[in-house]
XYZ file of N, CA and C in Angstrom:
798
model
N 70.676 116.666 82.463
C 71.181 116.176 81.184
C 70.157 116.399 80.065
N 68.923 115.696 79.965
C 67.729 115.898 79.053
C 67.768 117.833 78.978
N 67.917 118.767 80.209
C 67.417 120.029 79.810
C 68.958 120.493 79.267
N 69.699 120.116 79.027
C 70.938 120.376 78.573
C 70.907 120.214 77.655
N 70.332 118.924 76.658
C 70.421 118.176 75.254
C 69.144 119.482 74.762
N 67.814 119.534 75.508
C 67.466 120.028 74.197
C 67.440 121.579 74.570
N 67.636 122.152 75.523
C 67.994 123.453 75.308
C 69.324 124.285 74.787
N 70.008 123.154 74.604
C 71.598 123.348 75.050
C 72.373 124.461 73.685
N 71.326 124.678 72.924
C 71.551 125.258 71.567
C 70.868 126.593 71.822
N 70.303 126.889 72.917
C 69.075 128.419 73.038
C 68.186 127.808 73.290
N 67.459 128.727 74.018
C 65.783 128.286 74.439
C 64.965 128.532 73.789
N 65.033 129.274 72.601
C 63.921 129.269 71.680
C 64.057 128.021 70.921
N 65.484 127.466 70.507
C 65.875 126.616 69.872
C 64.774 125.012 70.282
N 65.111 124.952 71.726
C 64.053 124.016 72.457
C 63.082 124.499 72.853
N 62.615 125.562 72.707
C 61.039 125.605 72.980
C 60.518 125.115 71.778
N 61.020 125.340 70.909
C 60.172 125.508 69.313
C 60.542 124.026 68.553
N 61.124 123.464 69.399
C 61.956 122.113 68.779
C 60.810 121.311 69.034
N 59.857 121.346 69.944
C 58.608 120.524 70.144
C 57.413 120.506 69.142
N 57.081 121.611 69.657
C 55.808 121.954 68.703
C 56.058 121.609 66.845
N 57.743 121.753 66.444
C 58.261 121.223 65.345
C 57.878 119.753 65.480
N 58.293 118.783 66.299
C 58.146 117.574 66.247
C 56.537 117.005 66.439
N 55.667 117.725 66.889
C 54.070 117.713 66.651
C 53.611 117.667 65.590
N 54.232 118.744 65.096
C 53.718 119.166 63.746
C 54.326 118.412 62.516
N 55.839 117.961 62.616
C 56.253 116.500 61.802
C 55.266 115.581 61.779
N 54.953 115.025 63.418
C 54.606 113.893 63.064
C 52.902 114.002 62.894
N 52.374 115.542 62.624
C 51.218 115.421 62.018
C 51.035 115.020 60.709
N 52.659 115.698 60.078
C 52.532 115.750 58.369
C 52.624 113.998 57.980
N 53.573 113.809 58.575
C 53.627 111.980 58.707
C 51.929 111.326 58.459
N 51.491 111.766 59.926
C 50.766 110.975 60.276
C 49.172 110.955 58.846
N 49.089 112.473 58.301
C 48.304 112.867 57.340
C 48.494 112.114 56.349
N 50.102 112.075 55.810
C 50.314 111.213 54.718
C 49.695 109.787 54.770
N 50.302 109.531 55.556
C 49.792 107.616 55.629
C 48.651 107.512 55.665
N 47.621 108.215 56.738
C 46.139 107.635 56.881
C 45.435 108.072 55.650
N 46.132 108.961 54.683
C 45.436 109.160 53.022
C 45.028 107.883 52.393
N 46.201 106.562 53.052
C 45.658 105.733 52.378
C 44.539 104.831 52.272
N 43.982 105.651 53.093
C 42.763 104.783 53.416
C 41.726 105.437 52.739
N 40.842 104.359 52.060
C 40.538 104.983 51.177
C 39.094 106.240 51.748
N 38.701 107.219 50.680
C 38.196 107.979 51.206
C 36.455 108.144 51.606
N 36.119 107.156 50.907
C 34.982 106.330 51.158
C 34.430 105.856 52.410
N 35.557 105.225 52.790
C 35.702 104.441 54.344
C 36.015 105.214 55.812
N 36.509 106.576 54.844
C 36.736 107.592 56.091
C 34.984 108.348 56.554
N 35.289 108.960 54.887
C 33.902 109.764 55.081
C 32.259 108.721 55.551
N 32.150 107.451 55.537
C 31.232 106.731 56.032
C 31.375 106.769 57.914
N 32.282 106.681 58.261
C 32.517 106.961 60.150
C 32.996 108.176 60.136
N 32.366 109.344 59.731
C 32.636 110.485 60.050
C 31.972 111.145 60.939
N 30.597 110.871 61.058
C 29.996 111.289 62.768
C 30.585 110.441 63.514
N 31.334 109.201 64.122
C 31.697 108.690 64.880
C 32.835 109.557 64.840
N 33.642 109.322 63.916
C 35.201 109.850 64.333
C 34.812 111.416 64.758
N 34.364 112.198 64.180
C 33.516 113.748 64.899
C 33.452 113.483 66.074
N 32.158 112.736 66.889
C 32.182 112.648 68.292
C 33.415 112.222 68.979
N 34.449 111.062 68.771
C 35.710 110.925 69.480
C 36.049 112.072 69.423
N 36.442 112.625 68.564
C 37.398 113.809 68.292
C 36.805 115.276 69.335
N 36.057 115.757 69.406
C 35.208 116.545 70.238
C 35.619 115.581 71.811
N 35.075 114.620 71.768
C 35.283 113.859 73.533
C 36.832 113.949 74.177
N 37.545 113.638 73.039
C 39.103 113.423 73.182
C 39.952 115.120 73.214
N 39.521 116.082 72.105
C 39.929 117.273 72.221
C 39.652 117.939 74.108
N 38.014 117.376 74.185
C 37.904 118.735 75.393
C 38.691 118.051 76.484
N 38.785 116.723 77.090
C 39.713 115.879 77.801
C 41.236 116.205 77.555
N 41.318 116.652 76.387
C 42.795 116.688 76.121
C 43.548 118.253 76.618
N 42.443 118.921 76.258
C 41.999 120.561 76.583
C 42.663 121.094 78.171
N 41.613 120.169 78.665
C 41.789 120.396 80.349
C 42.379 119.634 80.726
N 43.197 118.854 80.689
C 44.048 118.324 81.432
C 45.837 118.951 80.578
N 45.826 119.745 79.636
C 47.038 120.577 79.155
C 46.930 121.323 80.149
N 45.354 121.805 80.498
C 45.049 123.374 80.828
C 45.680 123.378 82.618
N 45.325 122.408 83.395
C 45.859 121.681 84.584
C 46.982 120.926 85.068
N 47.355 120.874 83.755
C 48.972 120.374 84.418
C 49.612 121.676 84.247
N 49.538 122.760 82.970
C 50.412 123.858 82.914
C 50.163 124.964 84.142
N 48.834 124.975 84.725
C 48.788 125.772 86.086
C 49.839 124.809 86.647
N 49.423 123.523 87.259
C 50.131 123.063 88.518
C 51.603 123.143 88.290
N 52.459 123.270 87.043
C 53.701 123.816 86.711
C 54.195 125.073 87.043
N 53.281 125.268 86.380
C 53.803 127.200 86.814
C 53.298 127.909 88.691
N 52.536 126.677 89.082
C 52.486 126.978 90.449
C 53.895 126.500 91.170
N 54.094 125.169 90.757
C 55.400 124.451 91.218
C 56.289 125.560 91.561
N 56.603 125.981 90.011
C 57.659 127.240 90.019
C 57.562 128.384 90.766
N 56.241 129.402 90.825
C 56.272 130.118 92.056
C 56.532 129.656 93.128
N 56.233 128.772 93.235
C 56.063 128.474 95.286
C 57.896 128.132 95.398
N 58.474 127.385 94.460
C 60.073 127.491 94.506
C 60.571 129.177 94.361
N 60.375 130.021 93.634
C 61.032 131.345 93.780
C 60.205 132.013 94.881
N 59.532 131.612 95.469
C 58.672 132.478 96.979
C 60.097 131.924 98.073
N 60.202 130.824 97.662
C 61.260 130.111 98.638
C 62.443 130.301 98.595
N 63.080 130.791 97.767
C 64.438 131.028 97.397
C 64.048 132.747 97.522
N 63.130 133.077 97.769
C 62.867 134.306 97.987
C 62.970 134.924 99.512
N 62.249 134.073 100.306
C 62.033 133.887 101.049
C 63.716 133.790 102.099
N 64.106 132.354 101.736
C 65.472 132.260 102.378
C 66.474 133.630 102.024
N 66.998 134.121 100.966
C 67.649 135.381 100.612
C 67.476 136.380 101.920
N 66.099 136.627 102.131
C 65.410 137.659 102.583
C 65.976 137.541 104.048
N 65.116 136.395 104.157
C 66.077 136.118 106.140
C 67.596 135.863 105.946
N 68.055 135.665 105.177
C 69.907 135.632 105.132
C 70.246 137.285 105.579
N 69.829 138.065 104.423
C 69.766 139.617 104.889
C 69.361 139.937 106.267
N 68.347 139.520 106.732
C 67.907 139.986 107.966
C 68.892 139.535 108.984
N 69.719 138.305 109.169
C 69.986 137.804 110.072
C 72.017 138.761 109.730
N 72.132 138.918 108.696
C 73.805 139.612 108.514
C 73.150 140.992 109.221
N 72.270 141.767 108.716
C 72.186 142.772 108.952
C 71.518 142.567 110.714
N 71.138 142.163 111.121
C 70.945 141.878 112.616
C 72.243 142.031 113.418
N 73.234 140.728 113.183
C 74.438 140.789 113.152
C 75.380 142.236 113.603
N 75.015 143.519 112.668
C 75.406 144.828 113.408
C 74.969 145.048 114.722
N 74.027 145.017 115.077
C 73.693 145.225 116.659
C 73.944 144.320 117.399
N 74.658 143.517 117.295
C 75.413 142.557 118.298
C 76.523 142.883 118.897
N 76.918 142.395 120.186
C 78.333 142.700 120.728
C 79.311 141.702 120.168
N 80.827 141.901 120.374
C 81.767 141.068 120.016
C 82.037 140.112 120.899
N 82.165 139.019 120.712
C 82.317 138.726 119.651
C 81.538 137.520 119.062
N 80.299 137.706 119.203
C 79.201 137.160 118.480
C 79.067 138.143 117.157
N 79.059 139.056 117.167
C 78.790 140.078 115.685
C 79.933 139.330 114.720
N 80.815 139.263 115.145
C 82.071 138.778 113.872
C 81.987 137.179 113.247
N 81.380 136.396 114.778
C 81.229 135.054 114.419
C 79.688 134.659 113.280
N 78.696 135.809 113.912
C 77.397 135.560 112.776
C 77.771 136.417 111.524
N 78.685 136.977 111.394
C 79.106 137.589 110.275
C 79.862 136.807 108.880
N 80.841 135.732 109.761
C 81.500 135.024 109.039
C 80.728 133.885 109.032
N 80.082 133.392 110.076
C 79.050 132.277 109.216
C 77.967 132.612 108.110
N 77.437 133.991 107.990
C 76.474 134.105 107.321
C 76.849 134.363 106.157
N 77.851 135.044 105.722
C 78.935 134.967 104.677
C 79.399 133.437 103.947
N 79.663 133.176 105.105
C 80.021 131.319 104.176
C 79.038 130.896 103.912
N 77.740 130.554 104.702
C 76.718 130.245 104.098
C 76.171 130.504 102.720
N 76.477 131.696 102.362
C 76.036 132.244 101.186
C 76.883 131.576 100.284
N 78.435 131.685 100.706
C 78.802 131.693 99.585
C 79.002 129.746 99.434
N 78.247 129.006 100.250
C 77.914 127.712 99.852
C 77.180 127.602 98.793
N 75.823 128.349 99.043
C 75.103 128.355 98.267
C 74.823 128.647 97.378
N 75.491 129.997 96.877
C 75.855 130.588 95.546
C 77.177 129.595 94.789
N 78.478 128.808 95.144
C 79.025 128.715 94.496
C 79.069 127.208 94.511
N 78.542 126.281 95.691
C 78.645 125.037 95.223
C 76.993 124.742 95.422
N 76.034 124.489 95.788
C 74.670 124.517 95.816
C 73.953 124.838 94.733
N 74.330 126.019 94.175
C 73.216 126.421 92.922
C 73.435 125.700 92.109
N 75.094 125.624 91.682
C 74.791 124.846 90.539
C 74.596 123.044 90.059
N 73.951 123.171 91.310
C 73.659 121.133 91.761
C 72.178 121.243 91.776
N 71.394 122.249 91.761
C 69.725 122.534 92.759
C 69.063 121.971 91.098
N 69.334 122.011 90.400
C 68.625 120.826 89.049
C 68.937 119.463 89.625
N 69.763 118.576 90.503
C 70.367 117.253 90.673
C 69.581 116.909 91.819
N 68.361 116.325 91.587
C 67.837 115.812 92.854
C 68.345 114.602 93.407
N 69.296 114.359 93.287
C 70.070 113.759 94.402
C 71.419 114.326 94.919
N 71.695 115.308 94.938
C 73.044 116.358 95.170
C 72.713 115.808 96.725
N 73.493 115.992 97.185
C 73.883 115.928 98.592
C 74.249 116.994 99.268
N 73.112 117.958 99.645
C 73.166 119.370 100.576
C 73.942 119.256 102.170
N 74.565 118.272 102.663
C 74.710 118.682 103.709
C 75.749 119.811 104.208
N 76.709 119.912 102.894
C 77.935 120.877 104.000
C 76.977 122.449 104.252
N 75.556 122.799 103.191
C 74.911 123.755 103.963
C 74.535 123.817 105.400
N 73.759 122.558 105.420
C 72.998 122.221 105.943
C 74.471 122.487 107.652
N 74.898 121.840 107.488
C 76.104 122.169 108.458
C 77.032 123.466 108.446
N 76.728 124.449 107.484
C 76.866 126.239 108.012
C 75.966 126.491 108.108
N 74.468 126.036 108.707
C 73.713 126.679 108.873
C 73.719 126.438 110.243
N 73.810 125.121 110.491
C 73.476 124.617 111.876
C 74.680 124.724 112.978
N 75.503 125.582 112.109
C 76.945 126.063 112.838
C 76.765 127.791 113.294
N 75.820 128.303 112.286
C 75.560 129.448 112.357
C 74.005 129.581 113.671
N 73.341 128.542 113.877
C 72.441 128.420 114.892
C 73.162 128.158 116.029
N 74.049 127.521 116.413
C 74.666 126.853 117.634
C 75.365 128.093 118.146
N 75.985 129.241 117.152
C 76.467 130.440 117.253
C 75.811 131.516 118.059
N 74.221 131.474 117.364
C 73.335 132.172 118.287
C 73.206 131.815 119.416
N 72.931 130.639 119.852
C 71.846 130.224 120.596
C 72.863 129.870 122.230
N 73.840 130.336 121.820
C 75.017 130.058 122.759
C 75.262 132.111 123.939
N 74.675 132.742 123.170
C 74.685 134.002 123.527
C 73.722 134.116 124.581
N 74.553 135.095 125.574
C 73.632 135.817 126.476
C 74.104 136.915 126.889
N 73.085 137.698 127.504
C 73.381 139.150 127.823
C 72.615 139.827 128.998
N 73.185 140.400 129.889
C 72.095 141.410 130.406
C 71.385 142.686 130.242
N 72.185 143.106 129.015
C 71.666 144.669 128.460
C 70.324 144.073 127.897
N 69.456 145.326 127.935
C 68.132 144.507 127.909
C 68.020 144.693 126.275
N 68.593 145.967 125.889
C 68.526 146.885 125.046
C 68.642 145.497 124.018
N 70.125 145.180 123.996
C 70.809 143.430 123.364
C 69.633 142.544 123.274
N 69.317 142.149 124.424
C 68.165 141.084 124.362
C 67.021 141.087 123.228
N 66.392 142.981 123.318
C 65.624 142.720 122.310
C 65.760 142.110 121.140
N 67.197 143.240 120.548
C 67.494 143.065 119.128
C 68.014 141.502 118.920
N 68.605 140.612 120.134
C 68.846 139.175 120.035
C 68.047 138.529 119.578
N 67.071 138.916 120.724
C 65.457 137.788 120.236
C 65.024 137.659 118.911
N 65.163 138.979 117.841
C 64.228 139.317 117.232
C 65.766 138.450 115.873
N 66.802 138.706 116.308
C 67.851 138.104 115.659
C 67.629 136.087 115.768
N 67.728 136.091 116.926
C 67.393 134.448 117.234
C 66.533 133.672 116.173
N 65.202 134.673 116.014
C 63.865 134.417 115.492
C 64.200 133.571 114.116
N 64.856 135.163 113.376
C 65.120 134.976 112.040
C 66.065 133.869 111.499
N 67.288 133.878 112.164
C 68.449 132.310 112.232
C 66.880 130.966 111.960
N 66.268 131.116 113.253
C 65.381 130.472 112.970
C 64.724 129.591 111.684
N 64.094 130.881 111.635
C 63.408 130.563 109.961
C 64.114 130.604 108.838
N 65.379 130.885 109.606
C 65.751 131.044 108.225
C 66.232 129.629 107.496
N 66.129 128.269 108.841
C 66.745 127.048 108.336
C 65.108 126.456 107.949
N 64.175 126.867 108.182
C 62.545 126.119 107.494
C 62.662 126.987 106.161
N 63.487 127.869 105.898
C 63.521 128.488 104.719
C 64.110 127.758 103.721
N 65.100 127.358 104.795
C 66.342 126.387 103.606
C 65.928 125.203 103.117
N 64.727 124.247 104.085
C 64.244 123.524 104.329
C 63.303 123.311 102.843
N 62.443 124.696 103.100
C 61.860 124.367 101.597
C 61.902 124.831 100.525
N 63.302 125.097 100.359
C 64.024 125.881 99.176
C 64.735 124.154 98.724
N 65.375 123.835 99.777
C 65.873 122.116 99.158
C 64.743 121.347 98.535
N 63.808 121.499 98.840
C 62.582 120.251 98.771
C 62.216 120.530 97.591
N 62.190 121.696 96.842
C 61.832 122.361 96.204
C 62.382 121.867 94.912
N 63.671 121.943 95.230
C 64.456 121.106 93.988
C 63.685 119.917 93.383
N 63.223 119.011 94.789
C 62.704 118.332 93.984
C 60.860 117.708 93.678
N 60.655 118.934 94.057
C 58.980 119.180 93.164
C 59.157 119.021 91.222
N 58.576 117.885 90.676
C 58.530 117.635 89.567
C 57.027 117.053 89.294
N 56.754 117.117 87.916
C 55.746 116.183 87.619
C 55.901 114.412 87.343
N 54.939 113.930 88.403
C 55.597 112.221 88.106
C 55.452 111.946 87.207
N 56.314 110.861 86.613
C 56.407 110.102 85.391
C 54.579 109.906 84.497
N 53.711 109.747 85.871
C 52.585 109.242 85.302
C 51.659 110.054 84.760
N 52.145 111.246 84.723
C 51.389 112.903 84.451
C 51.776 112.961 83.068
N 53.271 112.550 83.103
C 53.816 112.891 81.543
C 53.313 112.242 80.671
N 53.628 110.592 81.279
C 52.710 109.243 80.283
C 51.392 109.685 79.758
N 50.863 110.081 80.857
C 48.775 110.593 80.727
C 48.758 112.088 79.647
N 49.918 112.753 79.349
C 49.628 113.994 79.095
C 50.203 113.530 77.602
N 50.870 113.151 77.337
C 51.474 112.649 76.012
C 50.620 111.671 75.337
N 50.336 110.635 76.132
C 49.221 109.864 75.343
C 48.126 110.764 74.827
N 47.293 111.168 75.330
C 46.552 111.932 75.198
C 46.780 112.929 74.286
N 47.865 113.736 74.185
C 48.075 114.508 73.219
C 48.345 113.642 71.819
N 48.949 112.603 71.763
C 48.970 112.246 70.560
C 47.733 111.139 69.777
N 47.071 110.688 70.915
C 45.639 110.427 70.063
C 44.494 111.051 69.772
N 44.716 112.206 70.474
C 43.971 113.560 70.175
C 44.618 113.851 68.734
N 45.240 113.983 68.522
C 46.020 114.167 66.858
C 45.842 112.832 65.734
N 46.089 111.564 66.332
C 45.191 110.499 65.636
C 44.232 111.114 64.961
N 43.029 111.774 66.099
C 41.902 111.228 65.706
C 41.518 112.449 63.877
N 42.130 113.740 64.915
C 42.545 114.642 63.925
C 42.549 113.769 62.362
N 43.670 112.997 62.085
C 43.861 112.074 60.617
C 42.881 111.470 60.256
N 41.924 111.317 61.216
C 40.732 110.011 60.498
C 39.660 111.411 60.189
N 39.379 112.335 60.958
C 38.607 112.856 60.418
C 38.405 113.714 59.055
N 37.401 113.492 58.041
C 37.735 113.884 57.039
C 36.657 114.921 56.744
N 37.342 116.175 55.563
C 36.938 116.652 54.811
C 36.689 116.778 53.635
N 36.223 117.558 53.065
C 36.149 117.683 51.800
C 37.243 118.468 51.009
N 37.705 119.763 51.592
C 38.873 120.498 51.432
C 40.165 119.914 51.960
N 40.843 118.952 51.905
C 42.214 118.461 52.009
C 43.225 119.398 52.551
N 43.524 120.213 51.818
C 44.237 121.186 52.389
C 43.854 122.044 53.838
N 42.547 122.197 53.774
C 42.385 122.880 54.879
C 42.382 121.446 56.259
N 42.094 120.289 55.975
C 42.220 119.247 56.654
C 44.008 119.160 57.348
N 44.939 118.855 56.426
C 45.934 119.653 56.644
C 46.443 120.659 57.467
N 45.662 121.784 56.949
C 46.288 122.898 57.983
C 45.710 122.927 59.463
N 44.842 122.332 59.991
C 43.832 122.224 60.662
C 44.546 121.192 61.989
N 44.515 120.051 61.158
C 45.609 119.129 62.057
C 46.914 119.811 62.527
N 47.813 120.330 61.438
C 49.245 120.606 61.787
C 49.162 121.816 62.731
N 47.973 122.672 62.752
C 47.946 123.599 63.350
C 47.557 123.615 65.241
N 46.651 122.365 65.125
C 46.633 122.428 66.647
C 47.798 121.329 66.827
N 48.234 120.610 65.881
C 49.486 119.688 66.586
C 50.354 120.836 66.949
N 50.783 121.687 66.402
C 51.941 123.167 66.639
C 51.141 123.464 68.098
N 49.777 123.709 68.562
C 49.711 124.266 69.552
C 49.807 123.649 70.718
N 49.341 121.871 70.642
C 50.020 121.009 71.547
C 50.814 121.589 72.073
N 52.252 121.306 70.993
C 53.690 120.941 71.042
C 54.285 122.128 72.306
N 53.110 123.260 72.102
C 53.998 124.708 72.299
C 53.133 124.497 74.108
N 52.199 124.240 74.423
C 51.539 124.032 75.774
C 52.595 123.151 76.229
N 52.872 121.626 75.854
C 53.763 120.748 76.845
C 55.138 121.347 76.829
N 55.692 122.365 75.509
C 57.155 122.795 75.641
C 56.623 124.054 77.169
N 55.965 124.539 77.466
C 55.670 125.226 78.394
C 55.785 124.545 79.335
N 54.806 123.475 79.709
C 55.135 122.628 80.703
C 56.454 122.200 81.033
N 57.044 121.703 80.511
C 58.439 120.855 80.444
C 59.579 122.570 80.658
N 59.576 123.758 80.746
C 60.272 124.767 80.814
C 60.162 124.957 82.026
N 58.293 125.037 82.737
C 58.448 125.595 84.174
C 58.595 123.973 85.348
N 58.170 123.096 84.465
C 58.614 121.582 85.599
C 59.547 121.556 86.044
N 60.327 122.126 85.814
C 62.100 121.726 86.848
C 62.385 123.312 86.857
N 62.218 123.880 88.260
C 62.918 125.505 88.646
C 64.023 125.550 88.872
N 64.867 124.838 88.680
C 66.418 125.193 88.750
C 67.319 124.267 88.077
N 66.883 124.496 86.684
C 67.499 124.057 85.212
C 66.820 124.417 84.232
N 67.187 124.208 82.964
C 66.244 124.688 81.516
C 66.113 126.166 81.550
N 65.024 126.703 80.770
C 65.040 127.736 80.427
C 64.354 128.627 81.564
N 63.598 128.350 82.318
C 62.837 128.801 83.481
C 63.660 128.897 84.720
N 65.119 128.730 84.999
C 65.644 127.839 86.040
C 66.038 129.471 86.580
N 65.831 129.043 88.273
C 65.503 129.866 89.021
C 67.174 130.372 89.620
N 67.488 131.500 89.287
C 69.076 132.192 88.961
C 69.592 132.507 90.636
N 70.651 132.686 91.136
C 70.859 132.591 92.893
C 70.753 134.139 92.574
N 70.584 134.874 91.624
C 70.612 136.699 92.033
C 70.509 137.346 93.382
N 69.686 136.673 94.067
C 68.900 136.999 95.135
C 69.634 136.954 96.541
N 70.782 135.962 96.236
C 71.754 135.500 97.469
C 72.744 135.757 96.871
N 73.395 136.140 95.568
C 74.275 137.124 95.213
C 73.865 138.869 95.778
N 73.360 138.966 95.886
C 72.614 140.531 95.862
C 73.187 140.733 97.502
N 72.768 139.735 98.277
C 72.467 139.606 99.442
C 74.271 139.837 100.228
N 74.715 138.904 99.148
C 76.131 138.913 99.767
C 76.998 140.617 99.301
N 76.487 140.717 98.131
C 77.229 142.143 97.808
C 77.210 143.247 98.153
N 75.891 143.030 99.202
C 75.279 144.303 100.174
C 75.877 144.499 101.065
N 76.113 142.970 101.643
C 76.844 142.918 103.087
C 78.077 143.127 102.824
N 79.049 142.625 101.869
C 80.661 143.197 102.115
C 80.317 144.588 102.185
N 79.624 144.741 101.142
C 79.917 146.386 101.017
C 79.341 147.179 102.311
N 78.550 146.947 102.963
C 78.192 147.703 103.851
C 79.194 147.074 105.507
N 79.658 146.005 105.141
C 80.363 145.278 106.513
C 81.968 146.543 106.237
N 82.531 146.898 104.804
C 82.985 147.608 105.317
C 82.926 149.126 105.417
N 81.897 149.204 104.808
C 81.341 150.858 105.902
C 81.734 151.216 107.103
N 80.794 150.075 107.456
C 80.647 149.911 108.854
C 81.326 148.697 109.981
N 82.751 148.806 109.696
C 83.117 147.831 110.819
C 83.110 147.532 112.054
C-alpha cells in the first residue's frame, strides 16, 4: 500500500518526492531559526561546528550501511528467484529423459507449478503475510511424483538421480525465494536512520554564516542529498514491490521454453 501511494504516479515521481520533502523542510526549517537572533547564533558557533561535523560523519556512515545492507537484501532475493527459475528448467527439461509415464506426470506438475507462481504468487511476494501454501503443495506433489519412480535401466537411473537431485533443491530454492519476501529493514533502522537524518539538518540551521545565501544553499543542498540516499534505501528495501521490485521474467521465460520445446518434442 505505502509503495503504491508514493510511487503510484512513476518512480521518478517517488524517488524525487523525498529528497523534495528534505529540502522543504530545510527551507522551513532556515526560515524560522532566522529568528534567532544573529548574535546568539554566531557566539556558539564553534560548538554548533563541532556537533555538526560529529553528527554529519555518524549520519554519513550509517546512510552509507544501511544502503549496502539494502541493496545486498535485494541481490541475495534475485540470486534466489534466480536460482529457483534455474532448477525449475533443469527439472522440466530432465523430465525428457524419463519414461512414461513419469515424463508426462513431472511435466504437468512442473508446468502448474510455474504457472502458480507466475500468476497467483508473484503478485502477493510484496504481502508478507500471503499465504504460499497451494505452491508449496505443487511442489510437494511434484516431489512425491519423483520419488515414487524406479527402474532397472541403468542408463534411467543415472539421468533419475541427477533429476531427483534437482526436484530437490529446487524446494530449498523455493524455500528461500519465500523468506525472501520477507527480508526488510526493522522498524528500528528506519526510526535510527530518520532521526538522525533530520538532526543532522537541525544542526545545519543553527550553524551560521556570514553569506546567508550560501548558508541556504548549503543546507538545502545536502538536505536534497539525504532525501535522495533514504529514497534509495526505501526502493531496494522491499524486492518485490516499488520501483526495484523483482519481475517473475525468469519463470515466465522458463515456462515459454518448455511449451515450446514440449511441443517439438513430444
Amino acid at each position: 500500500m505505502f509503495y503504491d501511494i508514493l510511487f503510484g504516479h512513476g518512480i521518478w515521481v517517488g524517488i524525487f518526492s523525498i529528497p523534495a520533502c528534505f529540502a522543504l523542510f530545510a527551507y522551513i526549517g532556515i526560515r524560522v531559526f532566522k529568528l534567532i537572533p544573529v548574535h546568539i547564533r554566531q557566539a556558539h558557533r564553534d560548538t554548533v561546528s563541532y556537533g555538526l561535523a560529529t553528527i554529519s560523519i555518524f549520519t554519513a556512515v550509517l546512510l552509507a550501511s544501511i544502503a549496502v545492507t539494502a541493496w545486498e537484501l535485494h541481490a541475495k532475493a534475485e540470486a534466489s528467484v534466480s536460482q529457483e527459475a534455474q532448477l525449475a528448467a533443469d527439472v522440466l527439461r530432465g523430465s525428457f529423459a524419463m519414461p512414461e509415464p513419469l515424463k508426462s506426470e513431472l511435466m504437468k506438475g512442473g508446468q502448474n507449478y510455474l504457472d502458480i507462481v507466475i500468476n497467483e504468487e508473484w503478485p502477493q511476494m510484496g504481502n508478507s503475510n500471503h499465504n504460499f501454501q497451494k505452491g508449496w503443495d505443487a511442489l510437494v506433489d511434484l516431489y512425491m511424483t519423483a520419488i515414487k519412480f524406479r527402474t532397472n535401466d541403468s542408463v534411467v537411473q543415472i539421468q533419475y538421480a541427477d533429476l531427483y537431485q534437482k526436484v530437490s533443491t529446487l524446494i530449498d530454492a523455493r524455500r528461500n525465494r519465500v523468506l525472501s519476501s520477507k527480508d526488510h529493514l526493522p522498524p528500528i533502522v528506519w526510526a535510527t536512520l530518520i532521526a538522525a537524518a533530520i538532526i543532522n539538518i537541525i544542526f545545519l540551521f543553527l550553524f551560521s554564516m556570514e553569506n546567508q545565501a550560501m548558508h541556504d544553499f548549503i543546507a538545502i543542498l545536502i538536505s536534497i542529498v539525504i532525501g535522495f540516499v533514504i529514497a534509495f534505501i526505501l526502493a531496494f528495501d522491499s524486492s518485490y514491490e516499488g520501483p526495484m521490485a523483482i519481475p517473475a521474467d525468469a519463470y515466465e521465460s522458463v515456462r515459454i521454453n518448455f511449451i515450446k520445446y514440449k511441443a517439438m518434442y513430444p
